[in-house]
Amino acid sequence: MTVFKTLDIRGLPFFNGYEQTIEAIRDIKVNGVLELILDPKENFTQAFKRWAHSEGYRATDVTGDNQITRLFIRKLNLREKK
């Protein structure tokens, strides 16, 4: 299990990126962070933020430049989920 992991899903269709994200978050320890590298042209950031929130995770984004958007998803303790 890892505390911090980076996953680059630029150029992938949404559902392929979504499946890879689900697999990657499983390897993250509680209170660990998954960094998603997204293509800003595809604008999947809001969809991944909604997904993270629905799973009880915290998501914050750091806007990059024209080439990448970075989204950080913190895996919370089960007691912290709403």
Coordinates of N, CA and C in Angstrom, one line a residue:
M1 N 0.8 -1.2 0.0 CA 0.0 0.0 0.0 C 0.9 1.2 0.0
T2 N 0.4 2.3 -0.7 CA 1.2 3.5 -0.8 C 0.4 4.7 -0.1
V3 N 1.2 5.7 0.3 CA 0.6 6.9 0.9 C 0.3 7.9 -0.2
F4 N 1.2 7.9 -1.3 CA 1.0 8.9 -2.3 C 1.3 8.2 -3.6
K5 N 0.4 8.4 -4.6 CA 0.5 7.8 -5.9 C 0.1 8.8 -7.0
T6 N 0.7 8.7 -8.1 CA 0.4 9.6 -9.2 C -0.1 8.7 -10.4
L7 N -1.2 9.1 -11.0 CA -1.8 8.4 -12.1 C -2.1 9.4 -13.2
D8 N -1.5 9.2 -14.4 CA -1.6 10.0 -15.5 C -2.7 9.4 -16.5
I9 N -3.8 10.0 -16.6 CA -4.9 9.5 -17.4 C -5.2 10.4 -18.6
R10 N -4.2 11.2 -18.9 CA -4.4 12.1 -20.1 C -4.6 11.2 -21.4
G11 N -5.4 11.6 -22.3 CA -5.6 10.9 -23.5 C -6.5 9.7 -23.5
L12 N -6.9 9.3 -22.3 CA -7.8 8.1 -22.2 C -9.3 8.5 -22.2
P13 N -10.1 7.7 -22.8 CA -11.5 7.9 -22.7 C -11.9 8.0 -21.2
F14 N -13.0 8.6 -20.8 CA -13.4 8.8 -19.4 C -13.5 7.5 -18.7
F15 N -14.2 6.5 -19.3 CA -14.4 5.2 -18.5 C -13.1 4.4 -18.3
N16 N -12.2 4.5 -19.2 CA -10.9 3.8 -19.0 C -10.1 4.5 -17.9
G17 N -10.1 5.9 -17.9 CA -9.5 6.6 -16.8 C -10.2 6.4 -15.4
Y18 N -11.5 6.3 -15.5 CA -12.3 6.0 -14.3 C -11.9 4.6 -13.7
E19 N -11.8 3.6 -14.5 CA -11.5 2.2 -14.1 C -10.1 2.2 -13.5
Q20 N -9.1 2.9 -14.1 CA -7.8 3.0 -13.6 C -7.7 3.7 -12.3
T21 N -8.5 4.7 -12.1 CA -8.6 5.5 -10.9 C -9.1 4.7 -9.8
I22 N -10.1 3.9 -10.0 CA -10.7 3.0 -9.0 C -9.7 2.0 -8.5
E23 N -8.9 1.4 -9.5 CA -7.9 0.4 -9.1 C -6.8 1.1 -8.3
A24 N -6.4 2.3 -8.7 CA -5.3 3.0 -8.0 C -5.7 3.4 -6.6
I25 N -6.9 3.8 -6.4 CA -7.3 4.3 -5.0 C -7.3 3.1 -4.1
R26 N -7.5 1.9 -4.6 CA -7.5 0.7 -3.7 C -6.1 0.5 -3.1
D27 N -5.0 1.0 -3.8 CA -3.7 0.8 -3.3 C -3.2 1.9 -2.3
I28 N -4.1 2.9 -2.1 CA -3.7 4.0 -1.3 C -4.1 3.7 0.2
K29 N -3.2 4.0 1.1 CA -3.6 3.9 2.5 C -4.6 5.0 2.9
V30 N -5.2 4.7 4.1 CA -6.1 5.7 4.6 C -5.3 7.0 4.9
N31 N -5.9 8.1 4.6 CA -5.2 9.4 4.6 C -4.2 9.6 3.6
G32 N -4.0 8.7 2.7 CA -3.1 8.8 1.6 C -3.7 9.6 0.5
V33 N -2.9 10.0 -0.5 CA -3.4 10.9 -1.6 C -3.1 10.2 -3.0
L34 N -4.1 10.3 -3.8 CA -3.9 9.9 -5.2 C -3.9 11.2 -6.0
E35 N -2.8 11.4 -6.8 CA -2.8 12.5 -7.7 C -3.2 12.1 -9.1
L36 N -4.2 12.7 -9.6 CA -4.6 12.4 -11.0 C -4.1 13.5 -11.9
I37 N -3.5 13.1 -13.0 CA -3.1 14.0 -14.0 C -4.1 13.9 -15.1
L38 N -4.8 15.0 -15.4 CA -5.9 15.1 -16.3 C -5.6 16.0 -17.5
D39 N -6.2 15.8 -18.6 CA -6.1 16.6 -19.8 C -7.2 17.7 -19.6
P40 N -6.7 19.0 -19.5 CA -7.7 20.1 -19.3 C -8.7 20.2 -20.5
K41 N -8.3 19.8 -21.7 CA -9.1 19.9 -22.9 C -10.4 19.0 -22.7
E42 N -10.2 17.8 -22.1 CA -11.3 16.9 -21.9 C -12.3 17.3 -20.8
N43 N -11.8 18.1 -19.8 CA -12.6 18.7 -18.8 C -13.3 17.6 -17.9
F44 N -12.5 16.6 -17.5 CA -13.1 15.5 -16.7 C -12.9 15.8 -15.2
T45 N -12.3 17.0 -14.9 CA -12.0 17.3 -13.5 C -13.3 17.3 -12.6
Q46 N -14.3 17.9 -13.0 CA -15.6 18.0 -12.2 C -16.2 16.6 -12.0
A47 N -16.1 15.8 -13.1 CA -16.7 14.4 -12.9 C -15.9 13.6 -11.9
F48 N -14.6 13.7 -11.9 CA -13.8 13.0 -10.9 C -14.0 13.6 -9.5
K49 N -14.2 14.9 -9.4 CA -14.4 15.5 -8.1 C -15.8 15.0 -7.5
R50 N -16.8 14.9 -8.4 CA -18.1 14.4 -7.9 C -18.0 12.9 -7.5
W51 N -17.3 12.1 -8.3 CA -17.1 10.7 -8.0 C -16.4 10.6 -6.6
A52 N -15.3 11.4 -6.4 CA -14.6 11.3 -5.1 C -15.5 11.7 -4.0
H53 N -16.3 12.7 -4.1 CA -17.2 13.1 -3.1 C -18.2 12.1 -2.8
S54 N -18.7 11.4 -3.8 CA -19.7 10.4 -3.6 C -19.2 9.1 -2.9
E55 N -17.9 8.9 -3.0 CA -17.2 7.8 -2.3 C -16.7 8.2 -0.9
G56 N -16.9 9.5 -0.5 CA -16.5 9.9 0.8 C -15.0 10.4 0.8
Y57 N -14.4 10.6 -0.3 CA -13.0 11.1 -0.4 C -13.1 12.7 -0.5
R58 N -11.9 13.3 -0.2 CA -11.8 14.7 -0.4 C -11.0 14.9 -1.7
A59 N -11.5 15.8 -2.5 CA -10.8 16.1 -3.8 C -10.5 17.6 -3.9
T60 N -9.3 18.0 -4.2 CA -9.0 19.4 -4.5 C -8.1 19.4 -5.8
D61 N -8.3 20.4 -6.5 CA -7.5 20.5 -7.8 C -6.5 21.6 -7.7
V62 N -5.5 21.4 -8.4 CA -4.5 22.4 -8.6 C -4.4 22.7 -10.1
T63 N -4.8 23.8 -10.5 CA -4.8 24.1 -12.0 C -3.4 24.2 -12.4
G64 N -3.1 23.5 -13.5 CA -1.8 23.6 -14.2 C -1.8 24.6 -15.3
D65 N -1.2 24.2 -16.4 CA -1.2 25.1 -17.5 C -2.1 24.5 -18.6
N66 N -1.8 24.8 -19.8 CA -2.7 24.3 -20.9 C -2.5 22.8 -21.2
Q67 N -1.5 22.2 -20.5 CA -1.2 20.8 -20.8 C -1.7 19.8 -19.8
I68 N -1.8 20.2 -18.5 CA -2.3 19.3 -17.4 C -3.1 20.0 -16.4
T69 N -4.0 19.2 -15.8 CA -4.7 19.6 -14.6 C -4.4 18.5 -13.6
R70 N -4.0 18.9 -12.4 CA -3.7 18.0 -11.3 C -4.9 18.0 -10.3
L71 N -5.4 16.8 -10.0 CA -6.5 16.6 -9.0 C -5.9 15.7 -8.0
F72 N -6.0 16.1 -6.7 CA -5.6 15.4 -5.6 C -6.8 14.8 -4.8
I73 N -6.8 13.5 -4.6 CA -7.9 12.8 -3.9 C -7.3 12.2 -2.7
R74 N -7.8 12.6 -1.5 CA -7.4 12.1 -0.2 C -8.4 11.0 0.2
K75 N -7.8 9.8 0.4 CA -8.6 8.7 0.9 C -8.8 8.8 2.4
L76 N -10.0 9.0 2.9 CA -10.3 9.3 4.3 C -10.5 8.0 5.0
N77 N -10.4 8.1 6.3 CA -10.8 7.0 7.2 C -12.3 6.7 7.1
L78 N -12.7 5.5 7.2 CA -14.1 5.2 7.1 C -15.0 5.9 8.1
R79 N -14.4 6.2 9.3 CA -15.2 7.0 10.2 C -15.4 8.4 9.8
E80 N -14.5 8.9 8.9 CA -14.6 10.3 8.4 C -15.6 10.5 7.3
K81 N -16.0 9.3 6.7 CA -16.9 9.4 5.5 C -18.3 9.9 6.0
K82 N -18.9 10.6 5.1 CA -20.3 11.1 5.5 C -21.3 10.1 4.9

